[in-house]
mmCIF file of C-alpha atoms (C1' of nucleotides) in Angstrom:
data_model
loop_
_atom_site.group_PDB
_atom_site.id
_atom_site.type_symbol
_atom_site.label_atom_id
_atom_site.label_comp_id
_atom_site.label_asym_id
_atom_site.label_seq_id
_atom_site.Cartn_x
_atom_site.Cartn_y
_atom_site.Cartn_z
ATOM 1 C CA UNK A 1 0.000 0.000 0.000
ATOM 2 C CA UNK A 2 1.435 3.336 -1.002
ATOM 3 C CA UNK A 3 0.709 5.920 1.631
ATOM 4 C CA UNK A 4 2.186 9.130 2.849
ATOM 5 C CA UNK A 5 1.600 11.681 5.571
ATOM 6 C CA UNK A 6 -0.357 14.745 4.497
ATOM 7 C CA UNK A 7 1.838 17.854 4.463
ATOM 8 C CA UNK A 8 1.299 21.332 5.802
ATOM 9 C CA UNK A 9 0.437 22.581 2.291
ATOM 10 C CA UNK A 10 -2.612 20.285 2.328
ATOM 11 C CA UNK A 11 -3.973 21.934 5.474
ATOM 12 C CA UNK A 12 -2.997 25.516 4.555
ATOM 13 C CA UNK A 13 -6.183 26.062 2.567
ATOM 14 C CA UNK A 14 -9.792 27.013 3.133
ATOM 15 C CA UNK A 15 -11.273 24.734 5.850
ATOM 16 C CA UNK A 16 -14.242 23.798 3.669
ATOM 17 C CA UNK A 17 -11.940 22.521 0.918
ATOM 18 C CA UNK A 18 -9.729 20.730 3.442
ATOM 19 C CA UNK A 19 -12.745 19.129 5.138
ATOM 20 C CA UNK A 20 -14.108 17.735 1.856
ATOM 21 C CA UNK A 21 -10.694 16.426 0.831
ATOM 22 C CA UNK A 22 -10.081 14.756 4.185
ATOM 23 C CA UNK A 23 -13.038 12.457 3.577
ATOM 24 C CA UNK A 24 -11.502 9.088 2.711
ATOM 25 C CA UNK A 25 -8.090 9.849 4.252
ATOM 26 C CA UNK A 26 -6.808 7.801 7.201
ATOM 27 C CA UNK A 27 -6.295 9.151 10.723
ATOM 28 C CA UNK A 28 -3.413 7.257 12.330
ATOM 29 C CA UNK A 29 -2.470 7.026 16.002
ATOM 30 C CA UNK A 30 0.706 5.307 17.163
ATOM 31 C CA UNK A 31 0.438 4.047 20.710
ATOM 32 C CA UNK A 32 3.049 1.863 22.433
ATOM 33 C CA UNK A 33 4.304 0.661 19.069
ATOM 34 C CA UNK A 34 0.838 -0.266 17.855
ATOM 35 C CA UNK A 35 -1.181 1.393 15.117
ATOM 36 C CA UNK A 36 -4.772 2.444 15.627
ATOM 37 C CA UNK A 37 -6.355 3.934 12.530
ATOM 38 C CA UNK A 38 -9.581 4.646 10.722
ATOM 39 C CA UNK A 39 -10.814 6.217 7.532
ATOM 40 C CA UNK A 40 -12.358 9.666 7.937
ATOM 41 C CA UNK A 41 -16.040 9.497 6.968
ATOM 42 C CA UNK A 42 -17.445 12.584 8.710
ATOM 43 C CA UNK A 43 -15.909 16.005 9.287
ATOM 44 C CA UNK A 44 -16.978 19.600 9.859
ATOM 45 C CA UNK A 45 -15.401 22.903 8.822
ATOM 46 C CA UNK A 46 -15.244 25.945 11.104
ATOM 47 C CA UNK A 47 -14.480 29.128 9.232
ATOM 48 C CA UNK A 48 -12.955 31.265 11.964
ATOM 49 C CA UNK A 49 -13.792 34.959 12.044
ATOM 50 C CA UNK A 50 -16.512 34.506 9.411
ATOM 51 C CA UNK A 51 -18.310 31.759 11.323
ATOM 52 C CA UNK A 52 -20.260 32.385 14.521
ATOM 53 C CA UNK A 53 -20.136 28.692 15.412
ATOM 54 C CA UNK A 54 -16.325 28.598 15.449
ATOM 55 C CA UNK A 55 -14.515 28.462 18.786
ATOM 56 C CA UNK A 56 -12.151 31.104 17.470
ATOM 57 C CA UNK A 57 -14.907 33.529 16.413
ATOM 58 C CA UNK A 58 -14.733 35.611 19.598
ATOM 59 C CA UNK A 59 -10.972 35.786 19.747
ATOM 60 C CA UNK A 60 -8.085 33.956 21.314
ATOM 61 C CA UNK A 61 -8.331 32.387 24.778
ATOM 62 C CA UNK A 62 -6.040 30.132 26.760
ATOM 63 C CA UNK A 63 -7.779 27.050 25.370
ATOM 64 C CA UNK A 64 -8.483 27.870 21.729
ATOM 65 C CA UNK A 65 -5.027 29.318 20.942
ATOM 66 C CA UNK A 66 -3.936 26.458 18.631
ATOM 67 C CA UNK A 67 -6.535 27.621 16.080
ATOM 68 C CA UNK A 68 -4.618 30.890 15.797
ATOM 69 C CA UNK A 69 -1.364 29.104 14.962
ATOM 70 C CA UNK A 70 -0.052 27.383 11.844
ATOM 71 C CA UNK A 71 -2.020 24.852 9.774
ATOM 72 C CA UNK A 72 -1.477 21.175 10.322
ATOM 73 C CA UNK A 73 -1.507 21.453 14.123
ATOM 74 C CA UNK A 74 -3.871 19.655 16.467
ATOM 75 C CA UNK A 75 -6.443 21.400 18.655
ATOM 76 C CA UNK A 76 -7.656 19.039 21.365
ATOM 77 C CA UNK A 77 -10.361 20.443 23.609
ATOM 78 C CA UNK A 78 -12.896 19.110 26.040
ATOM 79 C CA UNK A 79 -16.645 19.419 26.032
ATOM 80 C CA UNK A 80 -19.169 17.644 28.258
ATOM 81 C CA UNK A 81 -16.273 15.707 29.780
ATOM 82 C CA UNK A 82 -15.170 14.307 26.433
ATOM 83 C CA UNK A 83 -12.269 15.239 24.178
ATOM 84 C CA UNK A 84 -12.589 16.306 20.556
ATOM 85 C CA UNK A 85 -9.853 16.872 17.992
ATOM 86 C CA UNK A 86 -9.589 19.573 15.339
ATOM 87 C CA UNK A 87 -6.920 20.110 12.730
ATOM 88 C CA UNK A 88 -5.915 23.729 12.169
ATOM 89 C CA UNK A 89 -6.352 24.858 8.562
ATOM 90 C CA UNK A 90 -5.837 27.958 6.400
ATOM 91 C CA UNK A 91 -3.262 30.646 7.057
ATOM 92 C CA UNK A 92 -2.601 32.989 9.969
ATOM 93 C CA UNK A 93 -5.099 35.567 8.662
ATOM 94 C CA UNK A 94 -8.065 33.469 9.841
ATOM 95 C CA UNK A 95 -8.175 30.969 12.768
ATOM 96 C CA UNK A 96 -9.972 28.096 11.029
ATOM 97 C CA UNK A 97 -10.101 24.361 11.585
ATOM 98 C CA UNK A 98 -11.853 21.093 10.863
ATOM 99 C CA UNK A 99 -13.449 18.792 13.447
ATOM 100 C CA UNK A 100 -13.008 15.074 12.807
ATOM 101 C CA UNK A 101 -16.368 13.544 13.655
ATOM 102 C CA UNK A 102 -16.358 9.903 12.546
ATOM 103 C CA UNK A 103 -14.024 7.200 11.294
ATOM 104 C CA UNK A 104 -14.453 3.807 9.694
ATOM 105 C CA UNK A 105 -12.162 1.610 11.866
ATOM 106 C CA UNK A 106 -9.272 0.024 9.944
ATOM 107 C CA UNK A 107 -6.546 -1.200 12.307
ATOM 108 C CA UNK A 108 -6.057 -1.603 16.032
ATOM 109 C CA UNK A 109 -9.689 -2.576 16.306
ATOM 110 C CA UNK A 110 -9.145 -4.780 19.367
ATOM 111 C CA UNK A 111 -7.493 -1.851 21.162
ATOM 112 C CA UNK A 112 -10.370 0.421 20.208
ATOM 113 C CA UNK A 113 -12.844 -2.094 21.610
ATOM 114 C CA UNK A 114 -10.885 -2.130 24.857
ATOM 115 C CA UNK A 115 -10.646 1.663 25.198
ATOM 116 C CA UNK A 116 -14.295 2.166 24.228
ATOM 117 C CA UNK A 117 -15.593 -0.834 26.138
ATOM 118 C CA UNK A 118 -17.810 -1.579 23.128
ATOM 119 C CA UNK A 119 -17.854 -4.489 20.686
ATOM 120 C CA UNK A 120 -19.776 -3.316 17.630
ATOM 121 C CA UNK A 121 -17.675 -1.701 14.905
ATOM 122 C CA UNK A 122 -20.158 1.114 14.515
ATOM 123 C CA UNK A 123 -19.854 2.076 18.201
ATOM 124 C CA UNK A 124 -16.081 2.559 18.164
ATOM 125 C CA UNK A 125 -15.514 5.843 16.328
ATOM 126 C CA UNK A 126 -18.965 7.204 15.393
ATOM 127 C CA UNK A 127 -18.535 10.587 17.096
ATOM 128 C CA UNK A 128 -15.803 13.102 17.940
ATOM 129 C CA UNK A 129 -15.599 12.098 21.599
ATOM 130 C CA UNK A 130 -15.592 8.414 20.691
ATOM 131 C CA UNK A 131 -12.679 8.922 18.294
ATOM 132 C CA UNK A 132 -10.572 10.512 21.015
ATOM 133 C CA UNK A 133 -11.372 7.666 23.389
ATOM 134 C CA UNK A 134 -10.722 4.928 20.823
ATOM 135 C CA UNK A 135 -7.439 6.506 19.660
ATOM 136 C CA UNK A 136 -6.403 7.752 23.104
ATOM 137 C CA UNK A 137 -6.190 11.362 21.986
ATOM 138 C CA UNK A 138 -5.769 13.492 25.101
ATOM 139 C CA UNK A 139 -4.724 17.036 25.950
ATOM 140 C CA UNK A 140 -1.113 15.855 25.749
ATOM 141 C CA UNK A 141 -1.620 15.822 21.989
ATOM 142 C CA UNK A 142 -2.913 19.401 21.903
ATOM 143 C CA UNK A 143 -1.163 21.925 19.667
ATOM 144 C CA UNK A 144 1.230 19.451 18.047
ATOM 145 C CA UNK A 145 2.382 19.322 14.427
ATOM 146 C CA UNK A 146 0.463 16.409 12.936
ATOM 147 C CA UNK A 147 2.431 16.520 9.685
ATOM 148 C CA UNK A 148 5.324 14.862 11.542
ATOM 149 C CA UNK A 149 5.376 11.120 12.211
ATOM 150 C CA UNK A 150 7.067 11.696 15.583
ATOM 151 C CA UNK A 151 3.861 13.257 16.873
ATOM 152 C CA UNK A 152 2.299 9.770 16.675
ATOM 153 C CA UNK A 153 -0.868 11.352 15.332
ATOM 154 C CA UNK A 154 -1.113 12.124 11.639
ATOM 155 C CA UNK A 155 -3.252 11.671 8.550
ATOM 156 C CA UNK A 156 -2.212 9.609 5.550
ATOM 157 C CA UNK A 157 -3.494 9.138 2.056
ATOM 158 C CA UNK A 158 -3.674 5.670 0.512
ATOM 159 C CA UNK A 159 -5.037 4.506 -2.827
ATOM 160 C CA UNK A 160 -8.621 4.289 -1.589
ATOM 161 C CA UNK A 161 -10.973 5.757 -4.165
ATOM 162 C CA UNK A 162 -14.168 7.631 -3.427
ATOM 163 C CA UNK A 163 -15.445 6.605 -6.839
ATOM 164 C CA UNK A 164 -19.096 5.683 -6.523
ATOM 165 C CA UNK A 165 -19.379 7.414 -3.141
ATOM 166 C CA UNK A 166 -21.014 10.808 -3.002
ATOM 167 C CA UNK A 167 -19.857 13.221 -0.297
ATOM 168 C CA UNK A 168 -23.007 14.505 1.398
ATOM 169 C CA UNK A 169 -23.304 17.782 3.283
ATOM 170 C CA UNK A 170 -25.613 19.075 5.998
ATOM 171 C CA UNK A 171 -25.743 21.617 8.812
ATOM 172 C CA UNK A 172 -23.246 20.941 11.594
ATOM 173 C CA UNK A 173 -24.124 18.937 14.689
ATOM 174 C CA UNK A 174 -24.622 20.357 18.163
ATOM 175 C CA UNK A 175 -24.183 24.040 17.391
ATOM 176 C CA UNK A 176 -26.536 26.856 18.345
ATOM 177 C CA UNK A 177 -25.287 29.503 15.909
ATOM 178 C CA UNK A 178 -24.790 29.581 12.138
ATOM 179 C CA UNK A 179 -27.074 26.588 11.763
ATOM 180 C CA UNK A 180 -27.730 27.430 8.123
ATOM 181 C CA UNK A 181 -24.177 26.731 6.986
ATOM 182 C CA UNK A 182 -23.817 23.260 5.484
ATOM 183 C CA UNK A 183 -20.253 22.678 6.658
ATOM 184 C CA UNK A 184 -20.683 19.050 7.699
ATOM 185 C CA UNK A 185 -19.405 16.563 5.122
ATOM 186 C CA UNK A 186 -19.843 12.819 5.343
ATOM 187 C CA UNK A 187 -20.304 9.499 3.629
ATOM 188 C CA UNK A 188 -22.587 6.915 5.252
ATOM 189 C CA UNK A 189 -20.867 4.187 7.294
ATOM 190 C CA UNK A 190 -22.681 1.392 5.483
ATOM 191 C CA UNK A 191 -21.461 2.531 2.061
ATOM 192 C CA UNK A 192 -17.843 2.541 3.247
ATOM 193 C CA UNK A 193 -18.349 -0.902 4.771
ATOM 194 C CA UNK A 194 -19.590 -2.235 1.430
ATOM 195 C CA UNK A 195 -16.725 -0.627 -0.447
ATOM 196 C CA UNK A 196 -14.051 -1.916 1.954
ATOM 197 C CA UNK A 197 -15.443 -5.415 1.521
ATOM 198 C CA UNK A 198 -15.119 -5.179 -2.236
ATOM 199 C CA UNK A 199 -11.384 -4.277 -2.147
ATOM 200 C "C1'" DC B 1 -19.419 31.643 41.300
ATOM 201 C "C1'" DC B 2 -22.355 30.090 37.866
ATOM 202 C "C1'" DA B 3 -24.171 29.039 33.215
ATOM 203 C "C1'" DC B 4 -23.304 26.338 29.307
ATOM 204 C "C1'" DG B 5 -21.333 23.662 25.288
ATOM 205 C "C1'" DG B 6 -18.353 21.682 18.086
ATOM 206 C "C1'" DA B 7 -21.222 15.111 23.171
ATOM 207 C "C1'" DT B 8 -22.635 10.622 24.834
ATOM 208 C "C1'" DG B 9 -25.319 6.904 26.558
ATOM 209 C "C1'" DC B 10 -29.354 5.164 28.283
ATOM 210 C "C1'" DG B 11 -34.016 4.392 28.793
ATOM 211 C "C1'" DC B 12 -37.873 4.738 26.910
ATOM 212 C "C1'" DT B 13 -41.405 4.729 22.818
ATOM 213 C "C1'" DG C 1 -35.147 6.352 16.551
ATOM 214 C "C1'" DC C 2 -35.744 10.258 20.063
ATOM 215 C "C1'" DG C 3 -35.433 12.905 24.336
ATOM 216 C "C1'" DC C 4 -33.072 13.836 28.215
ATOM 217 C "C1'" DA C 5 -29.902 13.567 32.231
ATOM 218 C "C1'" DT C 6 -25.256 13.747 33.023
ATOM 219 C "C1'" DC C 7 -20.876 15.476 32.277
ATOM 220 C "C1'" DC C 8 -16.679 19.005 33.807
ATOM 221 C "C1'" DG C 9 -13.579 22.387 31.702
ATOM 222 C "C1'" DT C 10 -13.882 26.936 30.377
ATOM 223 C "C1'" DG C 11 -14.881 31.716 30.426
ATOM 224 C "C1'" DG C 12 -17.374 35.747 31.677
ATOM 225 C "C1'" DA C 13 -19.336 38.296 35.706
#
DNA sequence: CCACGGATGCGCT
DNA sequence: GCGCATCCGTGGA
């Protein structure tokens, strides 16, 4: 399998473009020499100063500061006692990012089952908090350069093709402002399951 | 000090 | 499938 880590230039673009193009890529976590990974099937874009729903919309704070830094960095934050992970996008003129919301599990599935205390594949990484639990993404991984393998958290591209899969869009989940923006992009779990089987 | 959120899981229909 | 209680870090007063 030919695969390589996505570079900073990939992330240094408009968050909506980056979000759409991250569908089908693989989020990889290295943990104690083991690989836990899954294909990104749901993601949301947050367009910084132009987007009332963005964490960065009201300016920098001690927790959202990674969004104001360079693209390709992680932003790990907590909400309702769960962790979520964003990837910083764009350039320094606008603090934008994308929220990884769901994965199709690929490797390290037994570890994910252990960390999640769930057995069904669909319960492992079907939400931003679940992803962080399954991949053991904690605040220690906040504000790190995820274009470097040493970070042990990065996104790779393989030869998976989205051919035959349509990327759907909808309003974002769980927000109270800017509900009209269709910045959530996803492909249904079942369709990915069928396609993986046919490879 | 308090109100609340980029969520989750459970306990019902 | 849907509503709701719980969650606790964060930020504004």
